[in-house]
Short mmCIF file of C-alpha atoms and ligand atoms in Angstrom, two decimals:
data_model
loop_
_atom_site.label_atom_id
_atom_site.label_comp_id
_atom_site.label_asym_id
_atom_site.label_seq_id
_atom_site.Cartn_x
_atom_site.Cartn_y
_atom_site.Cartn_z
CA MET A 296 -21.27 12.03 -16.82
CA THR A 297 -23.05 14.05 -14.17
CA GLY A 298 -22.46 14.83 -10.51
CA THR A 299 -19.29 15.91 -8.76
CA ILE A 300 -15.92 15.09 -10.27
CA PRO A 301 -14.15 12.47 -8.12
CA PRO A 302 -10.52 13.02 -7.14
CA VAL A 303 -8.23 10.64 -9.02
CA TRP A 304 -4.80 9.07 -8.62
CA LEU A 305 -3.54 5.67 -9.78
CA MET A 306 -1.73 2.98 -7.82
CA ARG A 307 1.89 2.71 -9.07
CA GLN A 308 1.42 5.99 -10.94
CA ALA A 309 5.16 6.63 -10.50
CA GLY A 310 6.65 3.77 -12.46
CA ARG A 311 7.62 1.96 -15.60
CA TYR A 312 4.79 3.09 -17.94
CA LEU A 313 6.37 6.59 -17.80
CA PRO A 314 9.27 7.23 -20.24
CA GLU A 315 10.74 9.77 -17.77
CA TYR A 316 10.77 7.06 -15.07
CA ARG A 317 12.51 4.56 -17.38
CA GLU A 318 15.06 7.22 -18.25
CA LYS A 319 15.77 7.99 -14.59
CA ARG A 320 15.90 4.28 -13.75
CA LYS A 321 18.77 3.80 -16.24
CA SER A 322 21.13 5.79 -14.03
CA PHE A 323 20.71 3.30 -11.15
CA SER A 324 21.86 -0.27 -11.38
CA LYS A 325 19.68 -1.28 -8.41
CA PHE A 326 16.04 -0.30 -7.83
CA PHE A 327 16.70 0.40 -4.14
CA ASP A 328 19.54 2.80 -5.04
CA LEU A 329 16.86 4.96 -6.66
CA VAL A 330 14.40 4.46 -3.79
CA PHE A 331 17.06 5.51 -1.25
CA SER A 332 18.18 8.59 -3.16
CA PRO A 333 15.86 11.36 -1.81
CA LYS A 334 16.47 13.86 -4.59
CA ASP A 335 15.73 11.32 -7.35
CA ALA A 336 12.93 9.49 -5.52
CA SER A 337 11.25 12.83 -4.97
CA GLN A 338 11.58 13.70 -8.67
CA VAL A 339 10.04 10.33 -9.56
CA THR A 340 7.17 10.95 -7.14
CA LEU A 341 6.50 14.24 -8.92
CA GLN A 342 6.72 12.85 -12.47
CA PRO A 343 3.08 11.71 -12.76
CA ILE A 344 1.89 14.95 -11.11
CA ASN A 345 3.84 17.07 -13.58
CA ARG A 346 2.67 15.06 -16.57
CA PHE A 347 -0.98 14.40 -15.69
CA GLY A 348 -1.91 16.57 -12.72
CA PHE A 349 -3.31 13.75 -10.58
CA ASP A 350 -5.15 14.93 -7.46
CA ALA A 351 -2.70 13.19 -5.12
CA ALA A 352 0.91 12.06 -5.25
CA ILE A 353 2.05 8.73 -3.84
CA LEU A 354 5.50 8.45 -2.38
CA PHE A 355 7.92 6.64 -4.67
CA SER A 356 9.25 3.80 -2.56
CA ASP A 357 8.37 0.15 -2.00
CA ILE A 358 6.74 -2.02 0.63
CA LEU A 359 9.92 -4.12 0.83
CA VAL A 360 12.02 -1.34 2.36
CA ILE A 361 10.87 -2.67 5.74
CA PRO A 362 12.46 -6.14 5.41
CA TYR A 363 15.57 -4.38 4.09
CA ALA A 364 15.67 -2.05 7.11
CA LEU A 365 15.18 -5.04 9.41
CA GLY A 366 18.35 -6.53 7.98
CA GLN A 367 17.06 -8.92 5.31
CA GLU A 368 18.58 -8.92 1.86
CA VAL A 369 16.10 -7.78 -0.84
CA ASP A 370 16.95 -8.22 -4.49
CA PHE A 371 14.80 -7.03 -7.40
CA GLU A 372 17.13 -7.83 -10.21
CA ASN A 373 15.72 -11.18 -11.40
CA GLY A 374 12.22 -11.09 -9.96
CA VAL A 375 11.86 -10.22 -6.29
CA ARG A 376 13.97 -12.39 -4.02
CA LEU A 377 14.62 -12.02 -0.30
CA GLY A 378 17.50 -13.59 1.61
CA PRO A 379 17.21 -15.61 4.84
CA LEU A 380 15.39 -14.03 7.79
CA PRO A 381 17.62 -11.72 9.84
CA LYS A 382 19.19 -13.54 12.80
CA LYS A 383 19.75 -10.52 14.95
CA LYS A 384 16.87 -8.19 15.89
CA LEU A 385 17.87 -4.57 15.32
CA ASN A 386 16.54 -1.94 17.69
CA ASP A 387 13.88 0.52 16.49
CA LYS A 388 16.33 3.39 16.27
CA ALA A 389 18.68 1.46 14.00
CA VAL A 390 15.81 0.35 11.74
CA LEU A 391 14.37 3.86 11.44
CA GLU A 392 17.81 5.29 10.76
CA LYS A 393 18.10 3.07 7.69
CA LEU A 394 14.78 4.49 6.51
CA CYS A 395 15.82 8.13 6.97
CA PRO A 396 16.36 8.78 3.22
CA ILE A 397 12.69 7.96 2.69
CA PHE A 398 11.58 10.55 5.23
CA GLU A 399 13.80 13.02 3.42
CA THR A 400 12.07 12.11 0.14
CA VAL A 401 8.73 12.87 1.81
CA GLU A 402 9.99 16.27 3.00
CA ARG A 403 11.44 17.21 -0.38
CA THR A 404 8.33 16.11 -2.22
CA CYS A 405 5.95 17.97 0.07
CA SER A 406 7.81 21.21 -0.33
CA ALA A 407 7.72 20.84 -4.14
CA LEU A 408 4.06 19.84 -4.44
CA PRO A 409 1.28 22.38 -4.90
CA GLN A 410 -0.61 22.94 -1.63
CA THR A 411 -3.71 21.41 -3.24
CA THR A 412 -1.97 18.10 -4.01
CA PRO A 413 -1.48 15.94 -0.93
CA LEU A 414 1.26 13.34 -0.66
CA ILE A 415 0.08 9.86 0.27
CA GLY A 416 2.59 7.91 2.34
CA PHE A 417 2.34 4.13 2.47
CA ALA A 418 3.53 0.81 3.82
CA GLY A 419 2.74 -2.82 3.20
CA ALA A 420 0.39 -4.44 5.71
CA PRO A 421 2.18 -6.84 8.10
CA TRP A 422 0.60 -9.88 6.44
CA THR A 423 1.75 -8.99 2.92
CA VAL A 424 5.27 -8.06 4.04
CA LEU A 425 5.42 -11.28 6.10
CA CYS A 426 4.55 -13.24 2.95
CA TYR A 427 7.67 -11.90 1.24
CA MET A 428 9.88 -12.23 4.34
CA LEU A 429 9.05 -15.87 5.04
CA GLY A 430 8.59 -17.00 1.45
CA GLY A 431 11.48 -15.15 -0.16
CA THR A 432 9.62 -15.01 -3.49
CA SER A 433 6.05 -14.63 -4.75
CA ARG A 434 6.61 -17.00 -7.69
CA ASP A 435 4.86 -19.99 -6.07
CA HIS A 436 2.11 -17.88 -4.47
CA PHE A 437 4.02 -18.07 -1.21
CA ALA A 438 3.64 -21.83 -0.73
CA LYS A 439 6.46 -21.81 1.86
CA THR A 440 4.91 -18.88 3.75
CA ARG A 441 1.53 -20.53 3.91
CA LYS A 442 3.08 -23.74 5.20
CA ILE A 443 4.91 -21.91 8.00
CA VAL A 444 1.92 -19.72 8.88
CA PHE A 445 -0.82 -22.31 8.93
CA GLU A 446 1.28 -24.84 10.84
CA ASN A 447 0.99 -22.35 13.69
CA SER A 448 4.68 -21.69 13.78
CA PRO A 449 5.63 -19.16 16.47
CA LEU A 450 8.11 -17.76 13.96
CA ALA A 451 5.30 -16.30 11.85
CA GLU A 452 3.63 -14.73 14.88
CA GLN A 453 6.87 -13.23 16.11
CA TRP A 454 7.57 -11.58 12.77
CA LEU A 455 3.98 -10.43 12.39
CA SER A 456 4.24 -8.52 15.65
CA ILE A 457 7.66 -7.07 14.76
CA LEU A 458 6.19 -5.84 11.48
CA GLU A 459 3.12 -4.38 13.16
CA HIS A 460 5.34 -2.42 15.56
CA ILE A 461 7.89 -1.11 13.07
CA THR A 462 5.27 -0.27 10.43
CA SER A 463 3.42 1.89 12.98
CA LEU A 464 6.61 3.86 13.69
CA TYR A 465 7.51 4.05 10.01
CA LEU A 466 4.14 5.52 9.03
CA GLU A 467 4.22 7.93 11.95
CA LYS A 468 7.58 9.24 10.66
CA GLN A 469 6.16 9.67 7.15
CA ILE A 470 3.33 11.78 8.59
CA GLN A 471 5.82 13.84 10.63
CA ALA A 472 7.75 14.46 7.41
CA GLY A 473 4.61 15.78 5.68
CA ALA A 474 2.50 12.90 4.29
CA ARG A 475 -1.16 13.95 4.45
CA ALA A 476 -2.77 10.54 4.03
CA ILE A 477 -1.63 6.94 4.36
CA GLN A 478 -2.37 3.85 2.32
CA ILE A 479 -1.77 0.36 3.69
CA PHE A 480 -1.25 -2.26 0.98
CA ASP A 481 -2.42 -5.80 1.77
CA THR A 482 -1.92 -7.15 -1.73
CA TRP A 483 -1.85 -10.78 -0.60
CA ALA A 484 -4.88 -10.65 1.71
CA CYS A 485 -6.52 -13.14 -0.65
CA LEU A 486 -4.28 -15.93 0.69
CA VAL A 487 -5.75 -15.87 4.19
CA PRO A 488 -8.69 -18.21 4.85
CA LEU A 489 -11.84 -16.59 6.22
CA GLY A 490 -11.49 -18.02 9.72
CA GLU A 491 -7.93 -16.70 10.04
CA GLN A 492 -8.57 -13.15 8.83
CA ASN A 493 -8.83 -11.69 12.32
CA LYS A 494 -5.41 -12.85 13.37
CA TRP A 495 -3.41 -12.14 10.20
CA LEU A 496 -5.22 -9.23 8.59
CA ILE A 497 -7.64 -7.36 10.82
CA GLU A 498 -5.77 -7.21 14.13
CA PRO A 499 -2.37 -6.11 12.81
CA VAL A 500 -3.88 -3.41 10.59
CA SER A 501 -6.20 -2.24 13.40
CA LYS A 502 -3.22 -1.84 15.71
CA ILE A 503 -1.34 0.24 13.14
CA VAL A 504 -4.40 2.39 12.47
CA SER A 505 -5.00 3.04 16.17
CA HIS A 506 -1.34 3.97 16.64
CA ILE A 507 -1.67 6.55 13.84
CA LYS A 508 -5.07 7.80 14.98
CA LYS A 509 -3.87 8.37 18.56
CA LYS A 510 -1.18 10.73 17.32
CA TYR A 511 -2.72 12.08 14.14
CA PRO A 512 -6.51 11.73 14.34
CA THR A 513 -7.14 13.79 11.20
CA ILE A 514 -4.83 11.88 8.85
CA PRO A 515 -6.98 9.63 6.65
CA VAL A 516 -5.94 6.00 6.30
CA ILE A 517 -6.85 4.01 3.19
CA PHE A 518 -6.78 0.22 3.34
CA TYR A 519 -6.22 -1.86 0.23
CA ALA A 520 -6.87 -5.53 0.96
CA LYS A 521 -6.85 -7.23 -2.40
CA GLY A 522 -9.24 -10.14 -2.67
CA ALA A 523 -10.61 -9.91 0.87
CA HIS A 524 -13.54 -7.47 0.85
CA HIS A 525 -16.33 -9.55 -0.50
CA THR A 526 -15.76 -12.32 1.99
CA LYS A 527 -16.88 -10.48 5.07
CA LYS A 528 -18.93 -7.32 5.21
CA THR A 529 -17.58 -6.13 8.52
CA PHE A 530 -13.98 -6.90 7.63
CA LEU A 531 -12.98 -3.38 6.68
CA LYS A 532 -15.16 -1.64 9.21
CA SER A 533 -13.37 -3.48 11.98
CA THR A 534 -9.96 -2.14 10.98
CA GLN A 535 -11.21 1.43 11.61
CA THR A 536 -9.65 2.77 8.45
CA ASP A 537 -11.29 5.80 6.85
CA ALA A 538 -11.36 4.54 3.31
CA ILE A 539 -11.16 1.25 1.47
CA SER A 540 -9.42 0.75 -1.82
CA VAL A 541 -11.14 -2.07 -3.67
CA ASP A 542 -9.88 -4.37 -6.39
CA SER A 543 -11.58 -4.77 -9.75
CA LYS A 544 -13.59 -7.84 -8.79
CA VAL A 545 -15.58 -6.01 -6.12
CA ASP A 546 -19.18 -5.06 -6.90
CA LEU A 547 -19.44 -1.38 -5.98
CA ASN A 548 -23.19 -1.58 -5.51
CA LYS A 549 -22.59 -3.96 -2.62
CA ILE A 550 -19.60 -2.21 -1.11
CA LYS A 551 -21.23 1.24 -1.06
CA LYS A 552 -23.54 0.00 1.71
CA LEU A 553 -20.50 -0.01 4.02
CA ASN A 554 -20.88 3.75 4.15
CA MET A 555 -17.17 4.53 4.02
CA VAL A 556 -15.01 6.42 1.56
CA ILE A 557 -14.41 4.10 -1.37
CA GLN A 558 -11.44 4.10 -3.73
CA GLY A 559 -11.20 2.09 -6.91
CA ASN A 560 -11.56 0.02 -9.00
CA LEU A 561 -10.93 0.15 -12.74
CA ASP A 562 -9.26 -2.98 -14.06
CA PRO A 563 -5.69 -2.00 -15.11
CA LYS A 564 -6.10 -4.13 -18.27
CA ILE A 565 -9.02 -1.94 -19.36
CA LEU A 566 -6.75 1.08 -19.08
CA VAL A 567 -4.21 -0.70 -21.29
CA ALA A 568 -6.92 -1.46 -23.88
CA GLY A 569 -8.39 2.08 -23.94
CA GLY A 570 -11.07 3.09 -26.47
CA LYS A 571 -14.81 2.86 -25.94
CA LYS A 572 -14.51 0.07 -23.38
CA LEU A 573 -12.44 2.32 -21.12
CA PHE A 574 -15.21 4.92 -20.96
CA GLU A 575 -17.97 2.34 -20.55
CA GLU A 576 -16.16 0.69 -17.64
CA THR A 577 -15.34 4.07 -16.09
CA GLU A 578 -19.03 5.03 -16.20
CA LYS A 579 -19.95 1.71 -14.57
CA ILE A 580 -17.73 2.66 -11.64
CA ILE A 581 -18.79 6.25 -11.30
CA LYS A 582 -22.55 5.73 -11.55
CA PRO A 583 -23.19 3.62 -8.43
CA LEU A 584 -20.97 5.95 -6.39
CA LYS A 585 -22.38 9.26 -7.58
CA ASN A 586 -23.68 10.22 -4.18
CA SER A 587 -20.93 8.59 -2.12
CA SER A 588 -17.51 9.77 -1.00
CA PHE A 589 -15.37 8.36 -3.72
CA ILE A 590 -11.79 8.45 -5.05
CA PHE A 591 -11.25 7.15 -8.56
CA ASN A 592 -8.36 4.69 -8.88
CA LEU A 593 -7.44 1.34 -10.39
CA GLY A 594 -8.18 -2.02 -8.80
CA HIS A 595 -4.43 -2.80 -8.80
CA GLY A 596 -1.21 -1.09 -9.93
CA ILE A 597 -0.99 0.46 -13.39
CA LEU A 598 0.65 -1.94 -15.87
CA PRO A 599 3.99 -0.98 -17.45
CA GLU A 600 2.52 -1.42 -20.97
CA THR A 601 -0.22 1.21 -20.38
CA PRO A 602 -0.28 3.79 -23.22
CA LEU A 603 0.17 7.33 -21.92
CA GLU A 604 -2.67 8.62 -24.10
CA ASN A 605 -5.11 6.27 -22.35
CA VAL A 606 -4.23 7.83 -19.00
CA SER A 607 -4.80 11.30 -20.48
CA SER A 608 -8.16 10.34 -21.96
CA LEU A 609 -9.27 8.75 -18.71
CA LEU A 610 -8.50 11.96 -16.84
CA MET A 611 -10.25 14.09 -19.45
CA HIS A 612 -13.27 11.84 -19.34
CA LEU A 613 -13.45 12.02 -15.56
CA ARG A 614 -12.93 15.77 -15.40
CA GLN A 615 -14.91 17.02 -18.35
CA GLY A 616 -17.30 14.22 -19.06
CA HIS A 617 -16.13 13.96 -22.68
CA VAL A 618 -12.97 13.28 -24.67
O1 CP3 B 12 3.57 4.93 -7.79
C1 CP3 B 12 3.41 4.29 -6.75
O2 CP3 B 12 2.38 3.67 -6.47
C2 CP3 B 12 4.51 4.38 -5.70
C3 CP3 B 12 5.50 3.39 -5.73
C4 CP3 B 12 5.25 1.93 -5.38
C5 CP3 B 12 6.11 0.91 -5.87
N1 CP3 B 12 5.76 -0.25 -5.26
C6 CP3 B 12 7.20 1.13 -6.85
C7 CP3 B 12 7.82 -0.01 -7.54
C8 CP3 B 12 4.34 1.34 -4.51
C9 CP3 B 12 3.16 1.95 -3.77
C10 CP3 B 12 4.68 -0.05 -4.44
C11 CP3 B 12 3.97 -1.01 -3.59
C12 CP3 B 12 4.26 -2.43 -3.71
N2 CP3 B 12 5.47 -3.03 -3.92
C13 CP3 B 12 3.31 -3.47 -3.52
C14 CP3 B 12 1.85 -3.26 -3.14
C15 CP3 B 12 1.02 -2.79 -4.27
C16 CP3 B 12 0.83 -3.77 -5.39
O3 CP3 B 12 1.16 -3.38 -6.53
O4 CP3 B 12 0.34 -4.86 -5.14
C17 CP3 B 12 3.96 -4.70 -3.68
C18 CP3 B 12 3.34 -6.08 -3.58
C19 CP3 B 12 5.34 -4.41 -3.93
C20 CP3 B 12 6.45 -5.38 -4.09
C21 CP3 B 12 7.16 -5.23 -5.37
N3 CP3 B 12 7.87 -4.12 -5.77
C22 CP3 B 12 7.28 -6.22 -6.38
C23 CP3 B 12 6.64 -7.59 -6.32
C24 CP3 B 12 8.07 -5.66 -7.40
C25 CP3 B 12 8.58 -6.35 -8.64
C26 CP3 B 12 7.52 -6.51 -9.65
C27 CP3 B 12 7.19 -5.19 -10.29
O5 CP3 B 12 6.03 -4.80 -10.25
O6 CP3 B 12 8.14 -4.59 -10.81
C28 CP3 B 12 8.41 -4.33 -7.03
C29 CP3 B 12 9.23 -3.38 -7.79
C30 CP3 B 12 8.74 -2.00 -7.98
N4 CP3 B 12 8.09 -1.25 -7.04
C31 CP3 B 12 8.91 -1.20 -9.16
C32 CP3 B 12 8.32 0.05 -8.88
C33 CP3 B 12 8.31 1.26 -9.79
C34 CP3 B 12 9.64 -1.61 -10.44
C35 CP3 B 12 11.10 -1.69 -10.19
C36 CP3 B 12 11.95 -1.16 -11.33
O7 CP3 B 12 11.71 -0.07 -11.83
O8 CP3 B 12 12.92 -1.85 -11.65
#
């Protein structure tokens, strides 16, 4: 490997592949009890930094804290399941108050992190969070959500705009608490037909980005829109984000022409497999981007079955060019 060493972090790097996470998780019967405990959530955020020395930390939380704060029941115990849509609209202050422990996690984490390791704050994009809120489950690929949305129901539009508004405030608060970059996760972008992308994907994310940029012009925003990039070249440019995080199906030779910071895109299954294939695939990613602004990451979240030694060898390979 030649050229500069790219910074590296992995989506879902604080999670179930780590024995120290599984140990911590045992003391909480509910996932959200851990997420809403600032001392513990901050320790979990730091676990992958302490073990591997990634170049950035990502806040330990979840995109579904927003529906919860809006008053919807969210249950992780037997696969994700959300209750009926909230009947009563809470005011912004009440919603943000419920999210206060998360801002405290950000503060605690930032004061514990080395100055050279930024904390990335995050939220789900309105579309992806809407999918969970309307559908209640992802098991059927959000069949119910898609029915509601593409029948032009005003309900979907109303919730989309509520999400756009509250997500802007939520991310602003994370930045105030110390987050030095933001990632917006649009994991279910692939469900939106091409002709509808403006309304459901581009506009809501653009509004959030301009809200952040007005107040914090130097905070970089990364946009992860799984399954949507290759459909429209201008798609990501038009959201005005600083960087795009691309999934494993994206051809980096094509995407580099966008002339933006690129993050990605190793297939998480390759990291599980390890061995020679891991290094070959890593080289295939690094080579086309040698002269571009680039952050090494996975194309989707790290899988719980990932061997720890494969993560170590990936980092060694990236940083020293050999194992
Ligand atoms: O390390 C990190 O990246 C930070 C933490 C993080 C979690 N979720 C922790 C988590 C982040 C950034 C997320 C984002 C998230 N959550 C997304 C977008 C990114 C992606 O992976 O597509 C989505 C779609 C969710 C929703 C979600 N959260 C689901 C569908 C599930 C259940 C399935 C699963 O992966 O477990 C979760 C639970 C969840 N979020 C766990 C963790 C560590 C596992 C819960 C547990 O430990 O019991």
